[in-house]
CSV table of C-alpha atoms in Angstrom, one decimal:
chain,number,residue,atom,x,y,z
I,275,MET,CA,35.9,-1.8,12.1
I,276,ASP,CA,33.8,-3.0,9.4
I,277,LYS,CA,34.0,-2.0,6.1
I,278,LYS,CA,32.3,-4.5,3.9
I,279,THR,CA,28.5,-3.1,2.7
I,280,PHE,CA,25.5,-5.5,2.7
I,281,LEU,CA,22.9,-4.7,0.6
I,282,ALA,CA,19.3,-4.6,1.4
I,283,ALA,CA,15.5,-4.3,-0.2
I,284,CYS,CA,12.7,-4.2,2.0
I,285,SER,CA,9.2,-2.5,1.3
I,286,VAL,CA,6.8,0.5,2.9
I,287,ALA,CA,3.1,1.2,1.8
I,288,LEU,CA,2.8,4.7,0.0
I,289,GLY,CA,0.8,6.4,1.8
I,290,ASP,CA,-2.5,8.9,0.5
I,291,ASN,CA,-1.2,12.1,-0.9
I,292,SER,CA,0.8,13.4,1.7
I,293,PRO,CA,4.1,15.3,0.8
I,294,LEU,CA,6.2,13.1,2.9
I,295,VAL,CA,6.5,9.5,2.7
I,296,LYS,CA,7.6,7.0,4.8
I,297,ILE,CA,11.4,5.0,3.0
I,298,ILE,CA,12.8,3.2,6.5
I,299,PRO,CA,10.9,2.3,9.1
I,300,LYS,CA,12.4,3.6,12.3
I,301,GLY,CA,13.7,0.9,14.6
I,302,THR,CA,14.5,-2.7,14.2
I,303,PHE,CA,12.5,-4.4,11.0
I,304,ALA,CA,13.5,-7.1,8.4
I,305,PRO,CA,12.0,-8.3,5.4
I,306,ILE,CA,8.4,-9.2,5.0
I,307,ASP,CA,8.4,-12.2,2.5
I,308,GLY,CA,10.4,-14.0,5.2
I,309,ARG,CA,13.9,-14.0,3.7
I,310,THR,CA,17.1,-15.0,5.6
I,311,ASP,CA,19.8,-14.2,3.0
I,312,HIS,CA,20.9,-10.2,3.7
I,313,GLY,CA,23.5,-11.1,6.6
I,314,VAL,CA,22.1,-9.9,9.7
I,315,PRO,CA,18.8,-11.0,11.4
I,316,ALA,CA,17.4,-7.7,10.7
I,317,TRP,CA,18.6,-4.4,10.4
I,318,THR,CA,18.2,-1.1,12.4
I,319,LEU,CA,17.3,2.5,12.1
I,320,THR,CA,17.2,5.0,15.0
I,321,ALA,CA,17.6,8.6,16.1
I,322,ALA,CA,21.3,9.1,15.4
I,323,LEU,CA,21.7,6.7,12.2
I,324,ALA,CA,18.6,8.6,10.7
I,325,LYS,CA,20.6,12.4,10.8
I,326,GLU,CA,24.3,11.0,10.2
I,327,LEU,CA,22.3,9.6,7.3
I,328,MET,CA,20.5,12.6,6.5
I,329,ALA,CA,24.0,14.1,6.7
I,330,ASP,CA,25.7,12.5,3.7
I,331,LEU,CA,23.1,12.7,1.5
I,332,ALA,CA,22.5,16.2,1.7
I,333,ALA,CA,26.2,16.2,1.3
I,334,ALA,CA,26.1,13.5,-1.5
I,335,ASP,CA,26.4,14.9,-5.3
I,336,THR,CA,23.5,13.4,-6.3
I,337,ASP,CA,19.7,13.1,-5.8
I,338,ILE,CA,18.6,9.9,-4.4
I,339,VAL,CA,16.4,8.0,-7.3
I,340,VAL,CA,13.2,6.4,-7.0
I,341,ASP,CA,13.0,3.2,-9.9
I,342,TYR,CA,10.2,0.6,-10.7
I,343,GLU,CA,11.6,-2.6,-9.7
I,344,HIS,CA,14.0,-2.3,-9.2
I,345,GLY,CA,15.5,-0.7,-12.1
I,346,SER,CA,19.3,0.6,-10.3
I,347,ILE,CA,20.3,-2.3,-10.0
I,348,LYS,CA,18.9,-4.6,-12.5
I,349,ALA,CA,19.6,-1.8,-15.6
I,350,ALA,CA,23.4,-3.8,-15.3
I,351,GLU,CA,22.7,-7.0,-15.8
I,352,SER,CA,19.9,-6.5,-17.8
I,353,GLY,CA,21.1,-3.7,-20.0
I,354,SER,CA,17.3,-2.9,-19.6
I,355,PRO,CA,16.3,1.2,-19.3
I,356,ASN,CA,15.6,2.6,-16.6
I,357,PRO,CA,13.6,5.5,-15.8
I,358,ALA,CA,13.4,7.5,-12.8
I,359,ALA,CA,10.1,7.7,-11.6
I,360,GLY,CA,11.2,10.2,-9.2
I,361,TRP,CA,13.6,11.8,-7.6
I,362,ILE,CA,14.1,12.3,-3.8
I,363,GLU,CA,13.7,16.6,-3.4
I,364,ARG,CA,14.4,16.6,0.7
I,365,TYR,CA,14.3,13.9,3.5
I,366,GLU,CA,13.1,14.1,7.3
I,367,TRP,CA,12.9,12.0,10.3
I,368,ASP,CA,10.4,11.0,12.0
I,369,ASP,CA,10.4,9.6,15.8
I,370,SER,CA,6.8,7.8,15.1
I,371,GLN,CA,7.1,6.4,11.5
I,372,GLY,CA,11.0,7.0,10.6
I,373,LEU,CA,12.9,8.6,7.4
I,374,MET,CA,10.6,10.0,5.7
I,375,ALA,CA,10.9,12.0,2.5
I,376,ALA,CA,9.9,14.1,-0.3
I,377,ILE,CA,9.5,13.2,-3.7
I,378,LYS,CA,8.9,14.9,-7.1
I,379,TRP,CA,7.4,12.0,-8.9
I,380,THR,CA,7.7,12.4,-12.7
I,381,ASP,CA,3.7,12.8,-14.5
I,382,ASP,CA,4.4,8.9,-15.6
I,383,ALA,CA,4.8,7.8,-11.5
I,384,ALA,CA,2.0,9.8,-10.9
I,385,LYS,CA,-0.6,8.6,-13.0
I,386,MET,CA,0.6,5.1,-12.2
I,387,ILE,CA,0.9,5.9,-8.4
I,388,ALA,CA,-2.6,7.8,-8.3
I,389,ASP,CA,-4.4,5.1,-10.2
I,390,LYS,CA,-3.3,2.7,-8.1
I,391,ALA,CA,-0.7,0.8,-10.4
I,392,TYR,CA,1.7,0.8,-7.5
I,393,ARG,CA,1.2,0.3,-4.2
I,394,TYR,CA,4.5,0.3,-2.2
I,395,LEU,CA,7.7,1.7,-2.0
I,396,SER,CA,11.0,-0.4,-1.3
I,397,PRO,CA,14.1,1.3,-0.3
I,398,VAL,CA,17.8,-0.3,-1.0
I,399,LEU,CA,19.9,-0.1,2.1
I,400,LEU,CA,23.8,-0.2,2.8
I,401,TYR,CA,23.9,-1.5,6.3
I,402,ASN,CA,27.1,-2.8,8.5
I,403,ALA,CA,27.3,-5.9,10.2
I,404,LYS,CA,25.2,-4.4,12.7
I,405,GLY,CA,22.4,-4.3,10.5
I,406,GLU,CA,22.5,-0.1,10.9
I,407,VAL,CA,21.2,1.2,8.2
I,408,LYS,CA,24.4,3.7,6.2
I,409,GLY,CA,23.0,4.8,3.3
I,410,LEU,CA,20.8,4.8,0.5
I,411,HIS,CA,21.4,3.4,-2.6
I,412,SER,CA,17.7,3.9,-4.3
I,413,VAL,CA,14.4,3.5,-3.9
I,414,ALA,CA,11.8,1.8,-6.1
I,415,LEU,CA,8.3,1.6,-6.9
I,416,THR,CA,7.3,-2.1,-6.4
I,417,ASN,CA,4.0,-4.0,-5.7
I,418,THR,CA,5.7,-6.9,-4.6
I,419,PRO,CA,6.6,-6.2,-1.4
């Protein structure tokens, strides 16, 4: 069994005021920017994998943060502040779209989204050597998917 953990960031568009937003697409997907440095040809999220992932997330002691421009990953090396844009409150599997989430946005983030200052979400995935999604580190508001 492969014990190495890999991280990936990809992007999905924010919806139009839906209570749930897609954070990880269903099926097999790859970065849209052409990167090939993630160690697998593509990532995969199936209903079965999502069920395991949602159970792990529900059992975790901390909520998953939605940050700005992957600040959770960059803060350690940059020393910059890492404010939350929101917190994921719950997850649902949508068989046509993928893993959906209800996000409680901060007032600042909600205003920026409404003003179209941010347009995309980029999840940071943990995955195995086969590219199967096994975890979620964080999600970022971004404009460079």
